[in-house]
Short mmCIF file of C-alpha atoms and ligand atoms in Angstrom, two decimals:
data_model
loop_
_atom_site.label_atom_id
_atom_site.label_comp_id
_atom_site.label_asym_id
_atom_site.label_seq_id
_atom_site.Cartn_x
_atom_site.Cartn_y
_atom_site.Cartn_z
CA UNK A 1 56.88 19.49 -54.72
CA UNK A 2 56.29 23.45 -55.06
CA UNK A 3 52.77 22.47 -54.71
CA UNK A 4 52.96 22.61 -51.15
CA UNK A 5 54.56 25.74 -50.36
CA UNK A 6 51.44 27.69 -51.93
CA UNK A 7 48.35 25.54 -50.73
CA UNK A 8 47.01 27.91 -47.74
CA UNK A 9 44.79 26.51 -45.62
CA UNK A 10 40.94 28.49 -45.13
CA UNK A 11 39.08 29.93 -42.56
CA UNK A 12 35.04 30.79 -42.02
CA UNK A 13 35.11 34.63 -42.18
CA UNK A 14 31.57 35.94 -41.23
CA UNK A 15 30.00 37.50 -44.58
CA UNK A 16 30.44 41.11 -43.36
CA UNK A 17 34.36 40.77 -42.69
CA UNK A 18 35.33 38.73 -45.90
CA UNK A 19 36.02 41.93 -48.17
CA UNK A 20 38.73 41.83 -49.93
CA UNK A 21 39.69 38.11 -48.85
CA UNK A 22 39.74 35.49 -51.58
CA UNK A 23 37.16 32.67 -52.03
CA UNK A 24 37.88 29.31 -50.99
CA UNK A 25 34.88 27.06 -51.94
CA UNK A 26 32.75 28.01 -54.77
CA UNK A 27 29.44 29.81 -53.75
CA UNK A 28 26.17 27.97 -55.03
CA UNK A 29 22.47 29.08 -55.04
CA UNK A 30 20.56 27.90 -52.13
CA UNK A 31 17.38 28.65 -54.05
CA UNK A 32 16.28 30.02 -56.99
CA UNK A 33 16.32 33.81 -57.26
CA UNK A 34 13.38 35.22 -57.05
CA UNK A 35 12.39 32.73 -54.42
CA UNK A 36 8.98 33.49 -55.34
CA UNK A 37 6.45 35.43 -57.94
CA UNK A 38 6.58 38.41 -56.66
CA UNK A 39 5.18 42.12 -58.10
CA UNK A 40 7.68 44.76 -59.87
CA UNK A 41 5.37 47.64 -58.63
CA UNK A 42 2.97 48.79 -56.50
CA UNK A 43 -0.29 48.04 -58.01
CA UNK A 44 -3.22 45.60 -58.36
CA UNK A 45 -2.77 41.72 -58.65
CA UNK A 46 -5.78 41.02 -61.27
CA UNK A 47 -6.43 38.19 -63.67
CA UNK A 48 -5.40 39.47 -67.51
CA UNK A 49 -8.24 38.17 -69.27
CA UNK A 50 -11.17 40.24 -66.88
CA UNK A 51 -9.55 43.32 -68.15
CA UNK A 52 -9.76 42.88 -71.79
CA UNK A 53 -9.33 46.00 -73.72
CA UNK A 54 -9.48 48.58 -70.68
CA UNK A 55 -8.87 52.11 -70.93
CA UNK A 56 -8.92 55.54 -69.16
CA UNK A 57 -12.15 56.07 -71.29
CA UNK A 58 -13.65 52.59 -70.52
CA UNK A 59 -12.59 51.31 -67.37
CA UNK A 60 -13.11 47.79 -65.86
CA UNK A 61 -14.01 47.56 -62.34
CA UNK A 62 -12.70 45.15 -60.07
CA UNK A 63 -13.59 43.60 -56.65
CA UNK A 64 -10.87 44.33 -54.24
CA UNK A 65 -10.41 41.19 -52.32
CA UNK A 66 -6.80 41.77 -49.92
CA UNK A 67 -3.87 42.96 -49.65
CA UNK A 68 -0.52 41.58 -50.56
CA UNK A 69 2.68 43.67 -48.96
CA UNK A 70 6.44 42.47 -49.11
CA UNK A 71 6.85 40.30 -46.35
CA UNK A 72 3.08 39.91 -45.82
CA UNK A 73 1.82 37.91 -48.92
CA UNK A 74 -2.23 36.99 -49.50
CA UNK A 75 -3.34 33.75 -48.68
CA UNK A 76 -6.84 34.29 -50.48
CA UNK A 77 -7.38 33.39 -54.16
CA UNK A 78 -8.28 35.86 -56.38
CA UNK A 79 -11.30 34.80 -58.65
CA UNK A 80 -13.34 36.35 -61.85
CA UNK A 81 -13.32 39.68 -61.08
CA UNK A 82 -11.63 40.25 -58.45
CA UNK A 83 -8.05 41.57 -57.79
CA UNK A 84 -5.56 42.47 -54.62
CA UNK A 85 -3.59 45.57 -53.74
CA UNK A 86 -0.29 44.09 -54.18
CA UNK A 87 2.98 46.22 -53.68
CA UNK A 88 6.76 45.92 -54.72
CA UNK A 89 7.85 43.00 -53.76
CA UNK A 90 5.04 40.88 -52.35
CA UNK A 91 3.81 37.73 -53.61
CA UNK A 92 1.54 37.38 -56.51
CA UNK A 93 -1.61 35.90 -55.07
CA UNK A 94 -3.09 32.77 -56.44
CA UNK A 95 -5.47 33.26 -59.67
CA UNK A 96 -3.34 36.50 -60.51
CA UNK A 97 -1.29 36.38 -63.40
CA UNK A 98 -0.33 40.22 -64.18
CA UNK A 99 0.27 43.28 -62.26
CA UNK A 100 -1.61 46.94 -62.75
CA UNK A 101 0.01 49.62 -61.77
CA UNK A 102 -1.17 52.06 -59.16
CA UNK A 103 -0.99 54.88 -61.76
CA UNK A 104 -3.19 52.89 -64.31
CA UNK A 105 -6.12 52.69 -61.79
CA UNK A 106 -8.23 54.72 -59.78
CA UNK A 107 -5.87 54.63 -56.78
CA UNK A 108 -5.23 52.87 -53.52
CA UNK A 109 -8.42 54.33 -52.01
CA UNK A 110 -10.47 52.67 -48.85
CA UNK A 111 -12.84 51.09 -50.77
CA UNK A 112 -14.16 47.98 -52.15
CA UNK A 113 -13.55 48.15 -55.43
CA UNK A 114 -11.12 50.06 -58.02
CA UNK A 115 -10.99 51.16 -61.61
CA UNK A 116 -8.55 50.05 -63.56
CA UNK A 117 -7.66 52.41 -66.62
CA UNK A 118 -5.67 49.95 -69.03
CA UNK A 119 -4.81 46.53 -70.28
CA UNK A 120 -2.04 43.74 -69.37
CA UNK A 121 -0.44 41.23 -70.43
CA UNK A 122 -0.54 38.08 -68.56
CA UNK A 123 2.78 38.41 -66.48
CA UNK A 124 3.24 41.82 -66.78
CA UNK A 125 5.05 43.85 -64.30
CA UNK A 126 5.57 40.04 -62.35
CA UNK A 127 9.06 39.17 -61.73
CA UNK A 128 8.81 35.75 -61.83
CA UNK A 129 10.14 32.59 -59.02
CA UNK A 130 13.93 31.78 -60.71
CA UNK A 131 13.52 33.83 -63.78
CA UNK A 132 17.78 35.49 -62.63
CA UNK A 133 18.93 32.39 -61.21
CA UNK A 134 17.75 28.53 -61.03
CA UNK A 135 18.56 27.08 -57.34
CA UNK A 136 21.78 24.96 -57.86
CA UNK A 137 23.29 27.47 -60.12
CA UNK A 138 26.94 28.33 -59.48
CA UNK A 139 27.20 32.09 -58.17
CA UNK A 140 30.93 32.72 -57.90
CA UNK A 141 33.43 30.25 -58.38
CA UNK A 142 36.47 29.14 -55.73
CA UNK A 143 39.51 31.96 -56.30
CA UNK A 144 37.65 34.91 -56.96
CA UNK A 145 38.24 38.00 -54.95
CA UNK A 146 35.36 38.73 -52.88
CA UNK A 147 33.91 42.72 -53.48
CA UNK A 148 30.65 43.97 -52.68
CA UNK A 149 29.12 42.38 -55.47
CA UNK A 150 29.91 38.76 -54.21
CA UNK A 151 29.06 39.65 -50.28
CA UNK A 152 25.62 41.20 -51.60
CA UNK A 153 25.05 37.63 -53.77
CA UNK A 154 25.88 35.82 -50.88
CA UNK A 155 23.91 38.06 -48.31
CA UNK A 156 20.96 37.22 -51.21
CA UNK A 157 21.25 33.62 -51.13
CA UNK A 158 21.52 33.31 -46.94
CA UNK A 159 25.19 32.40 -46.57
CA UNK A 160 26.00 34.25 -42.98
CA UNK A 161 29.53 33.12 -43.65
CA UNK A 162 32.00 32.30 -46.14
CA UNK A 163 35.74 29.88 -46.68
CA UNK A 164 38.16 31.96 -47.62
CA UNK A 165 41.96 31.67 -48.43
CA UNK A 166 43.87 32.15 -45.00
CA UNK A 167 45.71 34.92 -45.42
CA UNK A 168 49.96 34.31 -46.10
CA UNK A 169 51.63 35.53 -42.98
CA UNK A 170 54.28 37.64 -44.15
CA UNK A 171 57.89 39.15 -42.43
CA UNK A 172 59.43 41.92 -44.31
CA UNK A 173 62.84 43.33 -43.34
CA UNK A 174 65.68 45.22 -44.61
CA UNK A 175 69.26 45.27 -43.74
CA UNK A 176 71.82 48.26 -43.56
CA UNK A 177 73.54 50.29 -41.33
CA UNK A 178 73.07 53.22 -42.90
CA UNK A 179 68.75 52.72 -42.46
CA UNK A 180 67.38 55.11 -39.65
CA UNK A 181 63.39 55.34 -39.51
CA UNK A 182 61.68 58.60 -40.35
CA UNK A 183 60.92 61.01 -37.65
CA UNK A 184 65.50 60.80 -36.34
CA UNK A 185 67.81 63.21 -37.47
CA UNK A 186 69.93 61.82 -40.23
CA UNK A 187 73.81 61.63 -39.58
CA UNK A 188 76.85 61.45 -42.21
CA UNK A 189 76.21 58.85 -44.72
CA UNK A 190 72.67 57.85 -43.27
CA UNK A 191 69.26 57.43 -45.44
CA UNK A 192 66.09 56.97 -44.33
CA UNK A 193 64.30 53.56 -44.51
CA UNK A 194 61.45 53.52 -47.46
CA UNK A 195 61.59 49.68 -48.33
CA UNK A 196 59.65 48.19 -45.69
CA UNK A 197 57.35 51.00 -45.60
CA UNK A 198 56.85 49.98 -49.93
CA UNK A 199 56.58 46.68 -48.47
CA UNK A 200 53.84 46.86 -45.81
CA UNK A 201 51.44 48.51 -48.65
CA UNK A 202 52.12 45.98 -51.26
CA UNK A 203 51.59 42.96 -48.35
CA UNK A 204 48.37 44.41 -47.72
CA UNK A 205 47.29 45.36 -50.94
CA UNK A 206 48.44 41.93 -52.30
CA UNK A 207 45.55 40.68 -49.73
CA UNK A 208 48.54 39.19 -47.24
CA UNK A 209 49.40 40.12 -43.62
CA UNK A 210 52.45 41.61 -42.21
CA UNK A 211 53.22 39.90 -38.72
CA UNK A 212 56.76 40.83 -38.91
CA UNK A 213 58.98 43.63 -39.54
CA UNK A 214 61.69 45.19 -38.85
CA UNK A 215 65.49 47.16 -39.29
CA UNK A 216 68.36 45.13 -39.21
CA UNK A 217 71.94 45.75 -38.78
CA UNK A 218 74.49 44.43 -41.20
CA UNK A 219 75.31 41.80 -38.49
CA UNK A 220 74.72 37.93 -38.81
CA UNK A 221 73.69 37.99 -35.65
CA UNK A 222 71.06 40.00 -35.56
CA UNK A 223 69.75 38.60 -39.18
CA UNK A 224 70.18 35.04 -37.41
CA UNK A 225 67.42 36.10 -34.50
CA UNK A 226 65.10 37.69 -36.67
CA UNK A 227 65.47 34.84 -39.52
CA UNK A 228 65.08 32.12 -37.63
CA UNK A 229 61.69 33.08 -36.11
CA UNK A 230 60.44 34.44 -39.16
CA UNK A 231 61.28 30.58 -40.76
CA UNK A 232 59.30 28.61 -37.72
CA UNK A 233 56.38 31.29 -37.96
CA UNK A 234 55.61 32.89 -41.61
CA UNK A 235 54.86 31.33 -44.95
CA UNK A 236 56.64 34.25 -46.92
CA UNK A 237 59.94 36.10 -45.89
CA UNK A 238 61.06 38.78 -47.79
CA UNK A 239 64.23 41.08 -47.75
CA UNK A 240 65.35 44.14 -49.15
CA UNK A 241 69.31 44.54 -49.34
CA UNK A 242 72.00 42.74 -48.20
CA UNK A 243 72.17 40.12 -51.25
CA UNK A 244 74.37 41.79 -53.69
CA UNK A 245 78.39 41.15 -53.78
CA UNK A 246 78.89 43.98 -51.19
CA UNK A 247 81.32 43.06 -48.22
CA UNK A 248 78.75 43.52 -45.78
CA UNK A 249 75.72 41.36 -47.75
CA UNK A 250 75.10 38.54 -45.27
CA UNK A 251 71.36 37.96 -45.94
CA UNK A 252 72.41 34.80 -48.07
CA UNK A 253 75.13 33.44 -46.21
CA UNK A 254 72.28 33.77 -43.09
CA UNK A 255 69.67 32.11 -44.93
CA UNK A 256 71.83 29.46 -46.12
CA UNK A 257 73.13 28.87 -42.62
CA UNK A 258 69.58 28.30 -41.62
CA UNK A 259 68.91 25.71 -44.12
CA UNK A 260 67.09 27.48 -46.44
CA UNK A 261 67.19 25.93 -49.89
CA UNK A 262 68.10 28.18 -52.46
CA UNK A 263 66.35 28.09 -55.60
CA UNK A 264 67.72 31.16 -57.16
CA UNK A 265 69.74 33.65 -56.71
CA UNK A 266 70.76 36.77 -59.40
CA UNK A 267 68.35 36.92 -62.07
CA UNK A 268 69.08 38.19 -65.88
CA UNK A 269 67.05 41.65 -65.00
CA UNK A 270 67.28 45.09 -64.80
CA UNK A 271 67.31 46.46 -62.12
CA UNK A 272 67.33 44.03 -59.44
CA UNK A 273 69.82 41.56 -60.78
CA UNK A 274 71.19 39.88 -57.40
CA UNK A 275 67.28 38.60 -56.16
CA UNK A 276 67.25 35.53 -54.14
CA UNK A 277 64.70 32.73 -54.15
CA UNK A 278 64.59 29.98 -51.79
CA UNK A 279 62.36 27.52 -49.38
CA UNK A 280 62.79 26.89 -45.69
CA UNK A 281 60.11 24.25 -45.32
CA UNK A 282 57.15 25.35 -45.78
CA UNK A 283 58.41 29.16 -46.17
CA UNK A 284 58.87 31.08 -49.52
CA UNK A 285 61.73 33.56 -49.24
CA UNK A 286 62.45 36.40 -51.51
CA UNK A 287 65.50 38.54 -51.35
CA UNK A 288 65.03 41.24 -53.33
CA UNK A 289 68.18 43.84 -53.27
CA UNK A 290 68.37 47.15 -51.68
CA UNK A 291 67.70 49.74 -54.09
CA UNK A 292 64.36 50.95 -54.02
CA UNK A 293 62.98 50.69 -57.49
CA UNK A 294 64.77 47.03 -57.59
CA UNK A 295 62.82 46.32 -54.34
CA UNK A 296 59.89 47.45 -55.13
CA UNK A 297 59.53 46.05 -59.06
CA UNK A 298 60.86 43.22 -57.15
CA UNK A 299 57.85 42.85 -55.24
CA UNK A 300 55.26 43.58 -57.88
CA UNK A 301 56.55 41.20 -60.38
CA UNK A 302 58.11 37.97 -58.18
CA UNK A 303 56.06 38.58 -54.60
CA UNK A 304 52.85 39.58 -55.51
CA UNK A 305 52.30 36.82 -58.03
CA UNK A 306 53.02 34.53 -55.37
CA UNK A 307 51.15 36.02 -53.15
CA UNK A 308 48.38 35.49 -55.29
CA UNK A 309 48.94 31.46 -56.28
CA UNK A 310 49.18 31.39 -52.65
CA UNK A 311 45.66 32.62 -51.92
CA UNK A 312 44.09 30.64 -55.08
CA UNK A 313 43.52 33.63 -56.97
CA UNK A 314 42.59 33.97 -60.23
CA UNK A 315 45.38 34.71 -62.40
CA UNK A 316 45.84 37.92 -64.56
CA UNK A 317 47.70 38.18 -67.33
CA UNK A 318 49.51 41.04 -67.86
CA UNK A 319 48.58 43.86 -71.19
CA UNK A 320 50.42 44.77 -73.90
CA UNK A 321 50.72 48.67 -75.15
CA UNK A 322 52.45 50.16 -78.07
CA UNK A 323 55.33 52.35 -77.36
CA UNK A 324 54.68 56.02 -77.78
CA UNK A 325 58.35 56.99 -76.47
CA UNK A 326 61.75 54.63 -76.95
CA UNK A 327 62.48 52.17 -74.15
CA UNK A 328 66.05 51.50 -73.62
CA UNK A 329 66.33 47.64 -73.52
CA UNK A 330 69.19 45.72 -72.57
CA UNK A 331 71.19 42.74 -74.47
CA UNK A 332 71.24 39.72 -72.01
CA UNK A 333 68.31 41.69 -69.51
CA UNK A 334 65.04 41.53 -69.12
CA UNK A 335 64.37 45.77 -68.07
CA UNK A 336 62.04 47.01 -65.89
CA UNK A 337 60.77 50.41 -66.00
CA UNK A 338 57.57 52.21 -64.28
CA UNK A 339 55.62 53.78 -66.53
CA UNK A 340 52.34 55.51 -67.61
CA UNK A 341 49.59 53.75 -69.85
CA UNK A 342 47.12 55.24 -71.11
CA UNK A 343 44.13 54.89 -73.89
CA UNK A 344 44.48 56.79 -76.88
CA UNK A 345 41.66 56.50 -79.46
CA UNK A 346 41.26 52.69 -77.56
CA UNK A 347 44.56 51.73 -77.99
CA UNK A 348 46.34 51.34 -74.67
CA UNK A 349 49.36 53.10 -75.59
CA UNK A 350 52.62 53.46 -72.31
CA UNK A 351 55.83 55.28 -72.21
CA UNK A 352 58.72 54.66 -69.59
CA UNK A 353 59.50 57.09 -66.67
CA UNK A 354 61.97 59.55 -67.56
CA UNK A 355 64.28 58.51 -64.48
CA UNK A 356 65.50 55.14 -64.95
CA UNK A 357 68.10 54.67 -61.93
CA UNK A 358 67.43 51.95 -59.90
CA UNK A 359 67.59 54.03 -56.71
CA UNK A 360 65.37 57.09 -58.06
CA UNK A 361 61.77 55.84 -56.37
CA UNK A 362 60.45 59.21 -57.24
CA UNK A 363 60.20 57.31 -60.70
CA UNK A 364 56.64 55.63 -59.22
CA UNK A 365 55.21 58.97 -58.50
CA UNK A 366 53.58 59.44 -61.89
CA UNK A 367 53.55 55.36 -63.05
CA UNK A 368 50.27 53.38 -63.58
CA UNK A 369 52.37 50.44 -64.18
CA UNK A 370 55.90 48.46 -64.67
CA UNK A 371 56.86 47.94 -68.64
CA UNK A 372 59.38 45.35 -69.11
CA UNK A 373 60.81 44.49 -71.96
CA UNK A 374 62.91 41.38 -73.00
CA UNK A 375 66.63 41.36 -73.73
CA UNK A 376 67.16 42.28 -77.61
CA UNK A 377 69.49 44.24 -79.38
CA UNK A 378 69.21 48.25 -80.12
CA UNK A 379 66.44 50.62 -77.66
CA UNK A 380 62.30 49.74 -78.75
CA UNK A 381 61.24 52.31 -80.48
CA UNK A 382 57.78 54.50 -80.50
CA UNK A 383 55.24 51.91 -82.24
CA UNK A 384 56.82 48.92 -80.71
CA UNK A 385 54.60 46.74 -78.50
CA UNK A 386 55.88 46.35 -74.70
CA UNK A 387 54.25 44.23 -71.74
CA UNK A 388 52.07 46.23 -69.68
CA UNK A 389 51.76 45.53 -65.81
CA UNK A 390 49.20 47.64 -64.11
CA UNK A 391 49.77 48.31 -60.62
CA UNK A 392 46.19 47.35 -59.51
CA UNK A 393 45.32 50.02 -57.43
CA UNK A 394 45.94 52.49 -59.96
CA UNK A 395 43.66 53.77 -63.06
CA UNK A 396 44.21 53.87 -66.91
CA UNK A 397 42.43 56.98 -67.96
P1 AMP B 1 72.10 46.77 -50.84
O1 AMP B 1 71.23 45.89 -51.67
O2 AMP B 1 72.07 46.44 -49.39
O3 AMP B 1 73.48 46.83 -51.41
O4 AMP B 1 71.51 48.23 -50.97
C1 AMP B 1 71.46 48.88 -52.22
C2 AMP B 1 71.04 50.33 -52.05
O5 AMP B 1 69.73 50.38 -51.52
C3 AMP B 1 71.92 51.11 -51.08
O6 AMP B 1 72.08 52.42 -51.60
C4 AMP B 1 71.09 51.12 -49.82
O7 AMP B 1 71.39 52.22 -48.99
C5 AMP B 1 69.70 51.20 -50.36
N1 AMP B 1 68.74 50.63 -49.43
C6 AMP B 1 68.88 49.42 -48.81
N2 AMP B 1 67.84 49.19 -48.00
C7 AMP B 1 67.03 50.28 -48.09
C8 AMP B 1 65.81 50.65 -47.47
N3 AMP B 1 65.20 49.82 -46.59
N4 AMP B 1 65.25 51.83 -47.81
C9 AMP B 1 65.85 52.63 -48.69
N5 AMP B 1 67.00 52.35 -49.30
C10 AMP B 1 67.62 51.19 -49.01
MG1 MG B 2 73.07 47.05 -47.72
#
């Protein structure tokens, strides 16, 4: 029944514009790779066996018969001692079966014929028609993220344009009367908005698109409006505030009055206990609470994921690093912390930030990652091994 909620449809994306978007078909070879025989240098096209044991002492000399340049291959043959200027890239002629290079021979000069100063192998310095990849091979498979080394494979093989996952069309807003946007004066008792600014970067970075957004008073009115469009028009909705027990928390009561189906709500975490997970049709909605580190871990561990079944992604699963600093866990709680990873010796070895309130978001300054560790009695200690999410935009040095 879930199924549905995360099967995106796809779009053709022209090859140049499908960075970063998410394959929906896999990608096949048209042909095989190299297309045809084709030389590895600029040289001489000859026929091994008229060579024999040349050398710079004892050269052979050879009847130069054309000229083979990328993009303009030889149609003539080349017989018994005979050979063709041949240069990166262009096709071997007929009768050749090794490659001299330029260096080994007296030179592309204007004249009939040329030395050659050494001995080849048949094949030699030919890269050969499918020796990298037979036609029919499979060159990236449905669900992988598309970088520049799929849209230069692709570009290779022809393909002008590519399916991709649609990308999830995403509203993000938070609640609170006390939110005023960067750039006003604050007043008694007001804060400044970060979560949906958080937000926006994660939607994008998670590979999905923000059509939505917006402030909203702790008034069911005004949730109602913004809701109920957000329901007709985007496949993910997500909150920040408004869902705890406070007196003014009327997210839920909103959604619920919409219809939404609630799957969820207060989960057996740290921070970020009173998250809310339902469906309105064919929309996912996430409520993640107000505080910013709660919204934000919220996010990285419950949205993006989604985000990601959503597009067909490939899945990855998370690390695991050895403790180099206690971790306070928590009884009944799963706890989330950012942190720093690092390698040491090859070991990927973490430690917690140093702040650990839920509404200090100064604490993802310095963090690589989120540790999380399950409930259990007594702190981990240094030594211990603790899951390892790595924010994927950031580096483990
Ligand atoms: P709530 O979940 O609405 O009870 O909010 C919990 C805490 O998060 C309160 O201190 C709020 O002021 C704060 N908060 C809520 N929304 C935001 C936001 N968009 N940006 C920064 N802080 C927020
Ligand atoms: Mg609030």
């Amino acid at each position: 029944m879930m199924a549905r909620y995360f099967q995106l449809d796809q779009e053709k994306v022209p090859l140049s514009a499908t960075a970063n978007r998410v394959l929906a078909e896999d990608v096949v070879a048209s042909m095989p790779s190299p297309s045809f025989d084709n030389s590895a240098m600029d040289g001489f096209a000859v026929r091994a066996e008229d060579i024999g044991r040349a050398s710079k002492e004892n050269p052979i000399t050879l009847k130069v018969v054309s000229i083979s340049s990328a993009g303009s291959p030889s149609e003539l043959e080349i017989g018994t001692g005979e050979c063709a200027q041949c240069m990166t890239g262009a096709a071997i002629p007929n009768g050749a079966d090794a490659v001299v290079m330029v260096e080994d021979t007296s030179g592309f000069l204007d004249s009939k014929s040329v030395q050659i100063f050494c001995e080849v192998a048949v094949g030699k310095h030919i890269r050969t028609k499918g020796e990298e990849i037979s036609e029919g091979d499979l060159l990236i498979a449905k669900g992988t993220l598309v970088t520049a080394s799929e849209i230069g494979i692709c570009a290779t093989f022809g393909y002008e344009e590519l399916s991709v996952s649609q990308k999830p069309k995403i509203a993000i807003f938070g609640t609170g009367d006390e939110l005023v946007e960067p750039g006003n004066d604050l007043k008694a008792g007001q804060i400044y908005n970060s979560n949906l600014y958080v937000f926006a970067d994660l939607a994008e970075k998670a590979r999905a698109e923000v059509v939505m957004g917006d402030v909203i008073k702790d008034d069911k009115d005004s949730l109602r409006q913004f809701l109920s469009k957000a329901l007709a028009t985007c496949n993910v909705v997500i909150s920040s505030g408004g869902v705890s027990m406070g007196r003014y928390d009327y997210v839920r009561d909103v959604f619920m009055e919409l219809g939404v189906k609630e799957h969820f709500w207060k989960v057996a975490q740290k921070p970020g206990k009173p998250l809310f997970f339902g469906t309105g049709n064919s929309t996912l909605i996430f409520g993640l609470p107000g505080n910013p580190v709660s919204s934000y871990i919220g996010f990285m561990e419950w949205v993006w994921p989604a985000i990601e079944t959503m597009l067909g992604e490939k899945e990855n699963s998370p690390l695991t690093g050895i403790l180099m600093e206690t971790f306070p866990r928590e009884t009944i709680k799963h706890r989330f912390l950012f942190g720093q990873a690092w390698l040491d010796d090859g070991k990927l070895v973490c430690k917690p930030s140093t702040k650990v309130g839920s509404h200090m978001l100064s604490s993802s300054l310095e963090a690589n990652c989120i540790l999380s560790s399950e409930p259990g009695d007594g702190q981990l200690q240094p030594g211990d091994e603790i899951r390892v999410n790595v924010m994927p935009w950031k580096h483990i040095q």
